[in-house]
Short mmCIF file of C-alpha atoms in Angstrom, two decimals:
data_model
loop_
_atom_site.label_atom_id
_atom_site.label_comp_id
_atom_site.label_asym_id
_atom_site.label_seq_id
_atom_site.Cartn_x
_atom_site.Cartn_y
_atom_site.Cartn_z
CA UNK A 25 0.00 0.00 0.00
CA UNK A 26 1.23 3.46 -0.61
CA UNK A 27 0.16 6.70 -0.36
CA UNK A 28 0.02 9.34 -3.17
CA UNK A 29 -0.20 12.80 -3.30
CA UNK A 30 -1.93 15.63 -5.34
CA UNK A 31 -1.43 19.26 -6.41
CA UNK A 32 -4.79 20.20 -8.40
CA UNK A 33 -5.69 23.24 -9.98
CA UNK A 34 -9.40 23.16 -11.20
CA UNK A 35 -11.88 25.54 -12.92
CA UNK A 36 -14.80 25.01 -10.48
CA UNK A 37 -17.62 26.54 -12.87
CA UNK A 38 -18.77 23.31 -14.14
CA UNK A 39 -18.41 21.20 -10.92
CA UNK A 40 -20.98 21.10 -7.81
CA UNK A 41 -17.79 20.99 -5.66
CA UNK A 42 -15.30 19.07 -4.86
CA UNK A 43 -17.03 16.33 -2.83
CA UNK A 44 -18.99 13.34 -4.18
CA UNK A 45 -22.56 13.76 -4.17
CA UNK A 46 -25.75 11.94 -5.83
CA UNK A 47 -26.47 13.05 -9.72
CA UNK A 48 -23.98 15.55 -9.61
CA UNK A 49 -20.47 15.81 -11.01
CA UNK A 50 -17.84 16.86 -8.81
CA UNK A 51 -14.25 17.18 -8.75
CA UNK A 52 -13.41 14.48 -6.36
CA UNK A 53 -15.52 12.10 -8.72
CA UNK A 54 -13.69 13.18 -11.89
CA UNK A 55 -10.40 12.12 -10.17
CA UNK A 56 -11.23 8.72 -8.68
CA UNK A 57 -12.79 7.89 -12.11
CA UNK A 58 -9.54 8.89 -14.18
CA UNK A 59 -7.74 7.02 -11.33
CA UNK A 60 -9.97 4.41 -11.91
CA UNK A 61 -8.95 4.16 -15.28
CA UNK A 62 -5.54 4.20 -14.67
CA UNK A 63 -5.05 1.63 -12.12
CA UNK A 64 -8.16 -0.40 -12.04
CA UNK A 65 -8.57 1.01 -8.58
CA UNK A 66 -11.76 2.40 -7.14
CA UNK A 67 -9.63 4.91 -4.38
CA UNK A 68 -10.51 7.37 -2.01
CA UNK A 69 -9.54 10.92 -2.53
CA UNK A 70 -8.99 13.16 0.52
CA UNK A 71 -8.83 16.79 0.06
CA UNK A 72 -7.68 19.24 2.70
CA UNK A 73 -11.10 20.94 1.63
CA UNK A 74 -14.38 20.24 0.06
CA UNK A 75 -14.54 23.05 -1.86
CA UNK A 76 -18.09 24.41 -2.89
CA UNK A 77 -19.78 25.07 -6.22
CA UNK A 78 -17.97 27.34 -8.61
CA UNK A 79 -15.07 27.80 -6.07
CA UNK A 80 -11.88 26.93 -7.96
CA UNK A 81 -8.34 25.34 -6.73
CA UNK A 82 -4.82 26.61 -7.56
CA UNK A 83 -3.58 24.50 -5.86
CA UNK A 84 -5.87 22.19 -4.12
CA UNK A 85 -4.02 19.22 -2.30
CA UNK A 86 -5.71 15.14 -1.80
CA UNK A 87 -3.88 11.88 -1.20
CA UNK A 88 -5.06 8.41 -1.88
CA UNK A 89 -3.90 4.77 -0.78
CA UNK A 90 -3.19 2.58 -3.81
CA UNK A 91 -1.44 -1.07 -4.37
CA UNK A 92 -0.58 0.19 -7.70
CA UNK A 93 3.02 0.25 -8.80
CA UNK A 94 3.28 3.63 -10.69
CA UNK A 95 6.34 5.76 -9.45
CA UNK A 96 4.65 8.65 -7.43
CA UNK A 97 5.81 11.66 -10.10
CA UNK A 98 4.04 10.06 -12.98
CA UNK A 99 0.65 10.16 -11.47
CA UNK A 100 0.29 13.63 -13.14
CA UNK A 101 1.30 13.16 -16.35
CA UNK A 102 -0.58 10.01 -16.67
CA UNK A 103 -3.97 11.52 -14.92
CA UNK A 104 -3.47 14.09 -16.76
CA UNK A 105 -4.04 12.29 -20.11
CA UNK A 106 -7.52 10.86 -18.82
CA UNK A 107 -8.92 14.13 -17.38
CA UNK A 108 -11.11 16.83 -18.56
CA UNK A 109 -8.48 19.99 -19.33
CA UNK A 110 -10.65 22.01 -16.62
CA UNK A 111 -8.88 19.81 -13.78
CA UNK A 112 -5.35 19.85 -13.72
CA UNK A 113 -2.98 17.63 -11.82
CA UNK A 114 -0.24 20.09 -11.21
CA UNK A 115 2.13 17.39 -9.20
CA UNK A 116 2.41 13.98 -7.79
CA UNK A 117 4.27 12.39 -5.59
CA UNK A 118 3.99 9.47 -3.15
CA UNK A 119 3.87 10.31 0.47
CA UNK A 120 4.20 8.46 3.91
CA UNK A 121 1.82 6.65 5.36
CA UNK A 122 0.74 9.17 7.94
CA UNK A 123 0.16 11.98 5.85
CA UNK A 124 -3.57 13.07 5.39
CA UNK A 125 -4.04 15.43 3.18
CA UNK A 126 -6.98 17.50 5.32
CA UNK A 127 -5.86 16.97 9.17
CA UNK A 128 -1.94 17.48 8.77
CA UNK A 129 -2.81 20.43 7.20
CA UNK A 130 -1.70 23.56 9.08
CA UNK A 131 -3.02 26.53 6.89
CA UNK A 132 -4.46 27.31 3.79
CA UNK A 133 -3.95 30.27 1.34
CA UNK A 134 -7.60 31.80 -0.56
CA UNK A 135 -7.49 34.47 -3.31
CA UNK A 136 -10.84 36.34 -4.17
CA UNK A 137 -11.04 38.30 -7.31
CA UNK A 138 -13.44 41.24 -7.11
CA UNK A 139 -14.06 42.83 -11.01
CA UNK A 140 -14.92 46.59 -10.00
CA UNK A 141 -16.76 48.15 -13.41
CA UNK A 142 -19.90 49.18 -14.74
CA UNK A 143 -20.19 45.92 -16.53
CA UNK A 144 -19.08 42.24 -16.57
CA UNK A 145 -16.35 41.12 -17.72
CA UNK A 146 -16.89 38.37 -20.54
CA UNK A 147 -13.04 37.22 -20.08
CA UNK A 148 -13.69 36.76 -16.19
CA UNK A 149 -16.98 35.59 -15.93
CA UNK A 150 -16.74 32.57 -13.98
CA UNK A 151 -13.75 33.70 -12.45
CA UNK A 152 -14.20 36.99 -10.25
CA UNK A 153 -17.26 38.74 -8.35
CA UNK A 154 -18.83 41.08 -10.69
CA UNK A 155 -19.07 44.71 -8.55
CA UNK A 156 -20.77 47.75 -10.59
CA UNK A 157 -20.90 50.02 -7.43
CA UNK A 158 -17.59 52.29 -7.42
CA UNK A 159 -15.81 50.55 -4.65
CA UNK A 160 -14.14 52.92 -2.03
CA UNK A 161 -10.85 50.63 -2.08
CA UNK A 162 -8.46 52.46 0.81
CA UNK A 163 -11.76 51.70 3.00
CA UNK A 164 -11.85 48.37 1.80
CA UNK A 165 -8.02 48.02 2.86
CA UNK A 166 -8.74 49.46 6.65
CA UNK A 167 -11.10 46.75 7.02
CA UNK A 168 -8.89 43.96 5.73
CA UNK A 169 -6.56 45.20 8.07
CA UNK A 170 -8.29 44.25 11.12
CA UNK A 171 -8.85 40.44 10.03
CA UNK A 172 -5.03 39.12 10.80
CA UNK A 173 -4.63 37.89 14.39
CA UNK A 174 -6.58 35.28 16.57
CA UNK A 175 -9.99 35.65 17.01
CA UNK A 176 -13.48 34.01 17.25
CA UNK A 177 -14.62 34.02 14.00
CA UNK A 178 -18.66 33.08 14.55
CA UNK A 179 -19.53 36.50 13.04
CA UNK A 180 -17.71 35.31 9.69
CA UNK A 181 -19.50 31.56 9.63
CA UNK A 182 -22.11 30.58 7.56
CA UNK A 183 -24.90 30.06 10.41
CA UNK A 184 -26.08 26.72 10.50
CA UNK A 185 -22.27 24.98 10.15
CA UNK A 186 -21.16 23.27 13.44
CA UNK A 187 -17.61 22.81 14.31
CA UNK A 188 -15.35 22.03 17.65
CA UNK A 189 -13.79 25.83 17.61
CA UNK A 190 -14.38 29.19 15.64
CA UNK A 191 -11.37 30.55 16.88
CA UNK A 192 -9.08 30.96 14.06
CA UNK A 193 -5.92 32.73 13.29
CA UNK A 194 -5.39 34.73 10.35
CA UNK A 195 -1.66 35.78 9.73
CA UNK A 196 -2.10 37.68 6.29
CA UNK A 197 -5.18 39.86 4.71
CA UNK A 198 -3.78 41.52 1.71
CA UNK A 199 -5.79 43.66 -0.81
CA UNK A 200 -4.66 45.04 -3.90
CA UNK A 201 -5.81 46.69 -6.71
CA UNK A 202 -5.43 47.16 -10.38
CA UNK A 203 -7.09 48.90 -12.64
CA UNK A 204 -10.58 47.43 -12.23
CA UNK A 205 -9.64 43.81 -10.63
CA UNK A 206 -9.14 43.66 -6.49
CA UNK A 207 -7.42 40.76 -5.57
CA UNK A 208 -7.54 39.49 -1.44
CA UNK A 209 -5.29 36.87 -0.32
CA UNK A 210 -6.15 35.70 2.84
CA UNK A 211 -3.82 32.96 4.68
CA UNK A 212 -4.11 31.57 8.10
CA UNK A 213 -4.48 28.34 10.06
CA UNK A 214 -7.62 27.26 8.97
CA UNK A 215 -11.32 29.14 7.82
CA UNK A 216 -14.55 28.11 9.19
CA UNK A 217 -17.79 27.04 6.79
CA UNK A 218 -17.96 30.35 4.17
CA UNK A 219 -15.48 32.54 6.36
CA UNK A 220 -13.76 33.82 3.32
CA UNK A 221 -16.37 34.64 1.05
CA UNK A 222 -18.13 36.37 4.30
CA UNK A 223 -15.33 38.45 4.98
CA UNK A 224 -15.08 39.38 1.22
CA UNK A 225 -18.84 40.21 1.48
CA UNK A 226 -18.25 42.76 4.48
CA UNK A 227 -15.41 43.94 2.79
CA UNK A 228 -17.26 44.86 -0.16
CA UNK A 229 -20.36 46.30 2.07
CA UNK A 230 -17.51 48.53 3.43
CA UNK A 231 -16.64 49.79 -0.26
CA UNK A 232 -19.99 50.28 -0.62
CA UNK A 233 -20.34 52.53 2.53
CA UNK A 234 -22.98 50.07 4.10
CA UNK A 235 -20.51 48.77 6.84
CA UNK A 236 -17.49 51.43 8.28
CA UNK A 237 -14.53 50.04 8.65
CA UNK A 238 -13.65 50.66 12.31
CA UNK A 239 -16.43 48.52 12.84
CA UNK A 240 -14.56 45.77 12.32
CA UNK A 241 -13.10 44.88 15.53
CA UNK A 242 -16.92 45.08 16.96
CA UNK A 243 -18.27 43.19 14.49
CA UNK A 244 -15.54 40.48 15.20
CA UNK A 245 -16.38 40.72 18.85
CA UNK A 246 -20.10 40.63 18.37
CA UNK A 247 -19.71 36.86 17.29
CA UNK A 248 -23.06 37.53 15.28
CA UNK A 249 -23.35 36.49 11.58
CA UNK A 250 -25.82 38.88 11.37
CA UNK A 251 -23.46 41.70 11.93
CA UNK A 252 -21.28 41.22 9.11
CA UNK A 253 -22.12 41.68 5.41
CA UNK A 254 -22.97 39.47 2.72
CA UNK A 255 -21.59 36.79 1.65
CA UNK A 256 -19.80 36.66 -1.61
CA UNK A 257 -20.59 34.96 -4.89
CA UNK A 258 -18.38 31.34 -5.20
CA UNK A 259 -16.67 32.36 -8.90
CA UNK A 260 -14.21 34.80 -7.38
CA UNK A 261 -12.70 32.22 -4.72
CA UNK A 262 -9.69 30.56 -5.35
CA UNK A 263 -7.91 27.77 -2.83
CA UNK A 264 -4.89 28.91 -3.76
CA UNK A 265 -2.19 26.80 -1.49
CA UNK A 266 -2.66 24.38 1.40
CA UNK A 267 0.46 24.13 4.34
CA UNK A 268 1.83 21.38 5.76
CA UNK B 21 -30.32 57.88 -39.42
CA UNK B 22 -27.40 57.53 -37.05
CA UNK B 23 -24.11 55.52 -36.32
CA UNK B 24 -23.65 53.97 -32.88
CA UNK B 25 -20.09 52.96 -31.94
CA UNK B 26 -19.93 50.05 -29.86
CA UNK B 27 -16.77 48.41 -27.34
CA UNK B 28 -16.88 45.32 -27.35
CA UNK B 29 -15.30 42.68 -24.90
CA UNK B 30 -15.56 38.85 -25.64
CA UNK B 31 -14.36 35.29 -24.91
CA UNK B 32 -13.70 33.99 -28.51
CA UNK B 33 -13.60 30.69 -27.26
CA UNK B 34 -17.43 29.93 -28.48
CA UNK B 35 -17.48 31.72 -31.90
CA UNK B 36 -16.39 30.88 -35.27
CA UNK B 37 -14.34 34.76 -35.09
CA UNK B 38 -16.19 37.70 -35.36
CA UNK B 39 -17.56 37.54 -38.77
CA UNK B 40 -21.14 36.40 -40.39
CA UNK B 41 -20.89 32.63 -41.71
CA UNK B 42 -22.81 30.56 -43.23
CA UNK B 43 -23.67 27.66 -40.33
CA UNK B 44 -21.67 29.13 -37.72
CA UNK B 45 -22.44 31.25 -34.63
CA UNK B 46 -19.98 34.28 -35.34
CA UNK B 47 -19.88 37.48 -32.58
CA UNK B 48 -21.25 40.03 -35.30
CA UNK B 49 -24.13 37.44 -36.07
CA UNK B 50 -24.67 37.40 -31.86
CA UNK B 51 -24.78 41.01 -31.51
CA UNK B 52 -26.53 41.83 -34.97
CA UNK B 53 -29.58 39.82 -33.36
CA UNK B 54 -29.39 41.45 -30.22
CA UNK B 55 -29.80 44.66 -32.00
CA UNK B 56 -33.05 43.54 -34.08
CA UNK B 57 -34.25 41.99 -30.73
CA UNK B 58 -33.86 46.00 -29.46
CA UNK B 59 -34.37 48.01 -32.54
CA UNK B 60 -36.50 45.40 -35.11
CA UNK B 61 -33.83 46.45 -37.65
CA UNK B 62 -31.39 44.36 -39.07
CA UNK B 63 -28.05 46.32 -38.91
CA UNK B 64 -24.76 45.77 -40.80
CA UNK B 65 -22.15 46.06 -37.98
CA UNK B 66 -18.92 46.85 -39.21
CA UNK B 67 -15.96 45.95 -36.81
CA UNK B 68 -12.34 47.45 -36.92
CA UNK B 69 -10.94 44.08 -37.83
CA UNK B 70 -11.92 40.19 -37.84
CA UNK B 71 -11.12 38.43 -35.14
CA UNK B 72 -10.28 34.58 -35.61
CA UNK B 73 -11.87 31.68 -34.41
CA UNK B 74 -11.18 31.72 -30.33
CA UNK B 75 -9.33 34.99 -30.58
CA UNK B 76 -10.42 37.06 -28.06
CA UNK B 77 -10.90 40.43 -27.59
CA UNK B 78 -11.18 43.44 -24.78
CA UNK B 79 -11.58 46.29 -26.99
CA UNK B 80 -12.77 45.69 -30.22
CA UNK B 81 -14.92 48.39 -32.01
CA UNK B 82 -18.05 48.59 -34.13
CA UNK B 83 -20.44 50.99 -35.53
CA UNK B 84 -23.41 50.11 -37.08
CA UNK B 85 -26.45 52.67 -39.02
CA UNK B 86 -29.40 52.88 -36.94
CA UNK B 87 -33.36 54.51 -37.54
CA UNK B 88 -33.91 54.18 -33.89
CA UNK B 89 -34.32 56.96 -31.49
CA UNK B 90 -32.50 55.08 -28.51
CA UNK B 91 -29.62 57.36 -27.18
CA UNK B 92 -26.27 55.95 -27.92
CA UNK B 93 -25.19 55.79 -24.52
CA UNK B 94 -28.07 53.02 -23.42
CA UNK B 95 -27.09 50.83 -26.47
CA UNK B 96 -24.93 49.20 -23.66
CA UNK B 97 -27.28 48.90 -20.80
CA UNK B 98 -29.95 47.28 -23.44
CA UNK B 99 -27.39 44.98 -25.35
CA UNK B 100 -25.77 43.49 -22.32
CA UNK B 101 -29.40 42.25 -21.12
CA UNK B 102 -30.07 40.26 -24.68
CA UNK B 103 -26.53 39.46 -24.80
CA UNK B 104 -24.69 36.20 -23.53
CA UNK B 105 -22.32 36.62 -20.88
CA UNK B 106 -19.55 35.62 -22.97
CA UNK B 107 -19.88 38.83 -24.73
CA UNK B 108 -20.28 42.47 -22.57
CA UNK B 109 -20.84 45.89 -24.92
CA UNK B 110 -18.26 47.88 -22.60
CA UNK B 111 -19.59 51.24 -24.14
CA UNK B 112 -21.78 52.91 -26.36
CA UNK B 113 -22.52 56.34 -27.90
CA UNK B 114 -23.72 57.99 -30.99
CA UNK B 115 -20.49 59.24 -33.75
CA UNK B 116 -20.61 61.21 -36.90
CA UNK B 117 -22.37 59.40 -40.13
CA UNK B 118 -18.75 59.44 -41.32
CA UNK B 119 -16.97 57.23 -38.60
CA UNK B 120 -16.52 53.98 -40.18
CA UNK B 121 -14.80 50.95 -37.35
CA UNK B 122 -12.60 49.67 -40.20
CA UNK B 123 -11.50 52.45 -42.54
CA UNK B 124 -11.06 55.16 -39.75
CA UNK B 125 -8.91 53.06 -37.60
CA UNK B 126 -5.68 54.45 -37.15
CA UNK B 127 -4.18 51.87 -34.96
CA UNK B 128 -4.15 48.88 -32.85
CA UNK B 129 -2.56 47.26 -29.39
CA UNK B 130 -3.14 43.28 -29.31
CA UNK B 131 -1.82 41.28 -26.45
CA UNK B 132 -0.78 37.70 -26.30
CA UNK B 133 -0.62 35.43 -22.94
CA UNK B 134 1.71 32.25 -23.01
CA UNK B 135 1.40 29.85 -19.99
CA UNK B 136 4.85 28.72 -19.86
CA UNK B 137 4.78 25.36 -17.49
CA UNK B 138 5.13 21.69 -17.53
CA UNK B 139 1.43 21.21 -17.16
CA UNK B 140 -1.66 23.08 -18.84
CA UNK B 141 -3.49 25.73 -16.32
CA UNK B 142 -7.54 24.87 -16.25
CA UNK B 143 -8.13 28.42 -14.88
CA UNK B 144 -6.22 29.61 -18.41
CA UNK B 145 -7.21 26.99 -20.92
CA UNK B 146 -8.91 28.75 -23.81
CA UNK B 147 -7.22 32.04 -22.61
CA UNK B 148 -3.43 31.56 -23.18
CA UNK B 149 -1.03 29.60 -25.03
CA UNK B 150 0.31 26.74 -23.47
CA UNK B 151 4.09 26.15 -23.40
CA UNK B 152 5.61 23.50 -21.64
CA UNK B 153 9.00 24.18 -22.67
CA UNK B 154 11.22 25.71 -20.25
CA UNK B 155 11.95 29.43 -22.68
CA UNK B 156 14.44 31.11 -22.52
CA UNK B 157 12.74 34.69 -21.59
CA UNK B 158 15.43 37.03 -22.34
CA UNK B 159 16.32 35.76 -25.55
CA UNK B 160 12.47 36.63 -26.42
CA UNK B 161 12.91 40.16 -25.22
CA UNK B 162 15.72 40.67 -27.26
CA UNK B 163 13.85 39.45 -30.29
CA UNK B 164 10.78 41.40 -29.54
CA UNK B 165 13.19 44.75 -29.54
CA UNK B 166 13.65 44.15 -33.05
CA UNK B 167 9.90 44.35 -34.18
CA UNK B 168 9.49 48.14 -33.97
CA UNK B 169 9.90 50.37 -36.65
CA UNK B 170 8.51 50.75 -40.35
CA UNK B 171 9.19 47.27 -41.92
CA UNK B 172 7.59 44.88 -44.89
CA UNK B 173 6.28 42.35 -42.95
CA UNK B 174 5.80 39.91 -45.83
CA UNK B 175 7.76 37.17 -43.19
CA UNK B 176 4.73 37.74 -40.45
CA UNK B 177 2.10 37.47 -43.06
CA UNK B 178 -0.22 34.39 -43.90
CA UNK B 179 0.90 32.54 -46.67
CA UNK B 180 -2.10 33.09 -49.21
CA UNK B 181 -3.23 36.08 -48.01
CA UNK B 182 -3.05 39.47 -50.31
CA UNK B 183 -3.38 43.32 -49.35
CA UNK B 184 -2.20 45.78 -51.51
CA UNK B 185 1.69 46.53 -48.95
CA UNK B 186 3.02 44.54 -46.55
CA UNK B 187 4.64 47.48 -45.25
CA UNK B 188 3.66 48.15 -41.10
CA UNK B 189 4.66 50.12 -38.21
CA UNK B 190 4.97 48.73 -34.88
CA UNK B 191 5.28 51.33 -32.36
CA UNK B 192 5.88 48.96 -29.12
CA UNK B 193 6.72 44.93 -28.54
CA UNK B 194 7.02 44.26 -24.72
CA UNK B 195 7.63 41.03 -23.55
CA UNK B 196 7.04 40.84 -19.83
CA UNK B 197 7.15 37.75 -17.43
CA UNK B 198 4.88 37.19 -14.16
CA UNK B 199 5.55 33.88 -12.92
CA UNK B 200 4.41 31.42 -15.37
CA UNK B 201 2.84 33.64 -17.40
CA UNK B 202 4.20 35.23 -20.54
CA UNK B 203 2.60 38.81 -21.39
CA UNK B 204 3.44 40.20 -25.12
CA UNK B 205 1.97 43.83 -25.82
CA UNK B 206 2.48 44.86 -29.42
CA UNK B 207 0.16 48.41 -31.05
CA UNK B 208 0.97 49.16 -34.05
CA UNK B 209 -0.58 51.26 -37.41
CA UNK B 210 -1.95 47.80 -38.75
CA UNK B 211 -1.62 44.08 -39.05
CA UNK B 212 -1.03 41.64 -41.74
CA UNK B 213 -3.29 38.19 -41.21
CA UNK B 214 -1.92 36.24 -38.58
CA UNK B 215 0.84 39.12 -38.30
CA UNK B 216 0.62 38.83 -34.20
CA UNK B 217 0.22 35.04 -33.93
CA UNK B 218 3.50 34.22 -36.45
CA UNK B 219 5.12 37.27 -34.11
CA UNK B 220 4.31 35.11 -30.81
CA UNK B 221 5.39 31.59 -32.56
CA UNK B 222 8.60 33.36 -33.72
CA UNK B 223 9.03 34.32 -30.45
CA UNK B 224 8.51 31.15 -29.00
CA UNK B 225 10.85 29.19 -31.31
CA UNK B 226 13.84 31.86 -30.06
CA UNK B 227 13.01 31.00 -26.84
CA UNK B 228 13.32 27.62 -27.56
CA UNK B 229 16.35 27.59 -29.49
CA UNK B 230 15.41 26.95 -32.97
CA UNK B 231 15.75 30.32 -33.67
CA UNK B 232 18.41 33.32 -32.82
CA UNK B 233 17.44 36.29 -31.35
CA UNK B 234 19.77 38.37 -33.39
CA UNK B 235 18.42 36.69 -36.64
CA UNK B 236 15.19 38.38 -36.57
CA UNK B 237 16.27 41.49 -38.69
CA UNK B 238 17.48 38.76 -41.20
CA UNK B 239 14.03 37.07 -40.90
CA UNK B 240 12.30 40.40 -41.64
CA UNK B 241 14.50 41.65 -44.69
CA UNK B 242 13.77 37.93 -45.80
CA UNK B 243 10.36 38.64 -46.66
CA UNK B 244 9.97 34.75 -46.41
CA UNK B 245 6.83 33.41 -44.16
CA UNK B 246 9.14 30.32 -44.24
CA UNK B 247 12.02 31.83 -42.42
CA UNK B 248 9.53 33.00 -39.54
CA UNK B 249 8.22 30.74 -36.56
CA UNK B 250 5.30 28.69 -36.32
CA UNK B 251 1.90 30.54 -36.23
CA UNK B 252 0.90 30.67 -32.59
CA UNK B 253 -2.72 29.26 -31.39
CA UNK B 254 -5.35 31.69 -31.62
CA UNK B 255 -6.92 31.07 -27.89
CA UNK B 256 -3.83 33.41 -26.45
CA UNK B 257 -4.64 36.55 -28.46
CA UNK B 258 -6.64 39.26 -27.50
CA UNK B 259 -7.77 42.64 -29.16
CA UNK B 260 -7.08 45.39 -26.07
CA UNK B 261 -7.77 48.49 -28.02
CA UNK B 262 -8.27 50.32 -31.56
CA UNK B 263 -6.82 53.35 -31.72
CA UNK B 264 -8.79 56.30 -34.18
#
């Protein structure tokens, strides 16, 4: 038995997601059936997250057990042959035993693209939150500024999602701009259910002139999801790296 | 009557180029219907150049004769509802009867994105050429330096293809590098068919190799589309802006 790893970069537009479900196609799926067809093998993929519909991986990271006897680094080339060009196996290589690609994680990069103009893009659909509102950027930046650090995060979690802790710690909140496209990266130890896309949401609200953005630290402390803003659309989220 | 000049943005990747064919769903076709579907008249729109099959663009430009009384500026707002998403009228507003898209253009800037990496991107696919290849970057700038200027570009041109001079000015070729991606800006006066694309593949084969850098005054003096590079694909080219 041994145990392989996965870098996968994936246009999430036509997938519900990464994680198997009934009648739907999903990311996870597509793999285990090219995997399938490579080594006979019905595996188990294990991502570090189930990303949603439309959200899209840079570099997305799984591992699976197999008894095949392909060398680790060929994994990619070969999977790449089988799969549809809007997944990508970007590298492969076989791992210990222990790893696992969700709980030895130890933090995660996201990117969300934001396109700021009086009309969509055609070139980004798919790919980036459609704004039309003038944004009020250096705003936008005071409020990102108040995200790194540890905190309860229960204001920033989609309500209705259950986990052990909502205290997370967030060691980078970058926004940049240019031209008409605001890019966030947002890294930190790990994000509770929608916490990105919600914190994208109030950042935007704040560009808008809905939220101020000394109200950050309050909203943070209220621990109410009904204190932030909304939460934004899946196209603009990328996973963009996963720690170990 | 009165001419409306449109901007156009699109993702080639679902047309047969930009113009009307016979069994094919072209972008003029696309927007020509959107217009009857707004005005009940069947317009001629004239574009400042044909875009290939999959070739993209950010800025192209159209006029077309109208009898309706719909201010120029809400051609936009109307279009973009009838429109697919794949295809945004960036702006709209009503010219002199003499402005023609083609005939008045004075000028364009195309740009063309290579992803240079050992695997394909899904984010990019349709939207860049992909290069596996490791190139050799700064042997492509120093080819690129050599495009500007007044030349016969009978070497860049289409084999088949006729216009009454060959004869061009490029005004800028900038080759930058972000990472894995490749950016190529080149505006110039006018463009022989395929003139960009042969420019790219050129490009690429220096930075491969099979070409020297310092042989592409040789290759232009030539006037010898055999001496030139391969013809790169058309899904990395893009139409920024027409200059009048």
């Amino acid at each position: 038995m041994r145990n392989v790893k996965l870098i996968i970069e994936y246009d999430g537009t036509n997938y519900h997601g990464w994680q198997t479900q009934k009648n739907a196609k999903t990311v996870q799926d597509t793999i285990e059936r090219a995997i399938k067809g490579l080594t006979g093998e019905m595996v188990e993929l294990t991502a570090s997250s189930r990303t949603d519909f439309g959200v899209h991986a840079l570099g997305q990271v799984a591992n699976f057990m197999t008894n095949s006897s392909i060398p680790g680094d060929r994994f990619s080339y070969a999977l790449n042959r089988l799969l549809p060009d809007d997944i990508v196996i970007k590298d492969s290589q076989e791992v210990s035993l222990d790893f696992h690609a969700r709980f030895r994680s130890k933090g995660k990069k996201y990117r969300y693209l934001i396109y700021n103009s009086r009309f969509p893009s055609a070139i980004l659909r798919n790919r980036a939150y459609h704004v039309s509102y003038e944004l009020d950027f250096e705003s936008m930046q005071k409020a990102a500024s108040y995200f790194p650090g540890t905190h309860d995060f229960s204001s920033f979690r989609a309500s209705g999602s259950s986990v052990k802790t909502s205290v997370r710690t967030i060691t980078e909140a970058v926004l940049e701009r240019d031209d008409k496209i605001i890019s966030f990266e947002i890294s930190g130890n790990g994000f509770l259910y929608n916490m990105v896309r919600i914190i994208v949401g109030t950042l935007v609200d704040v560009g808008m002139g809905r939220i101020d953005a000394d109200d950050i630290p309050k909203i943070i402390e209220s621990l109410d999801r009904k204190r932030a803003g909304r939460t934004a659309p899946a196209e603009g989220l990328y996973l963009v790296e996963v720690y170990y």
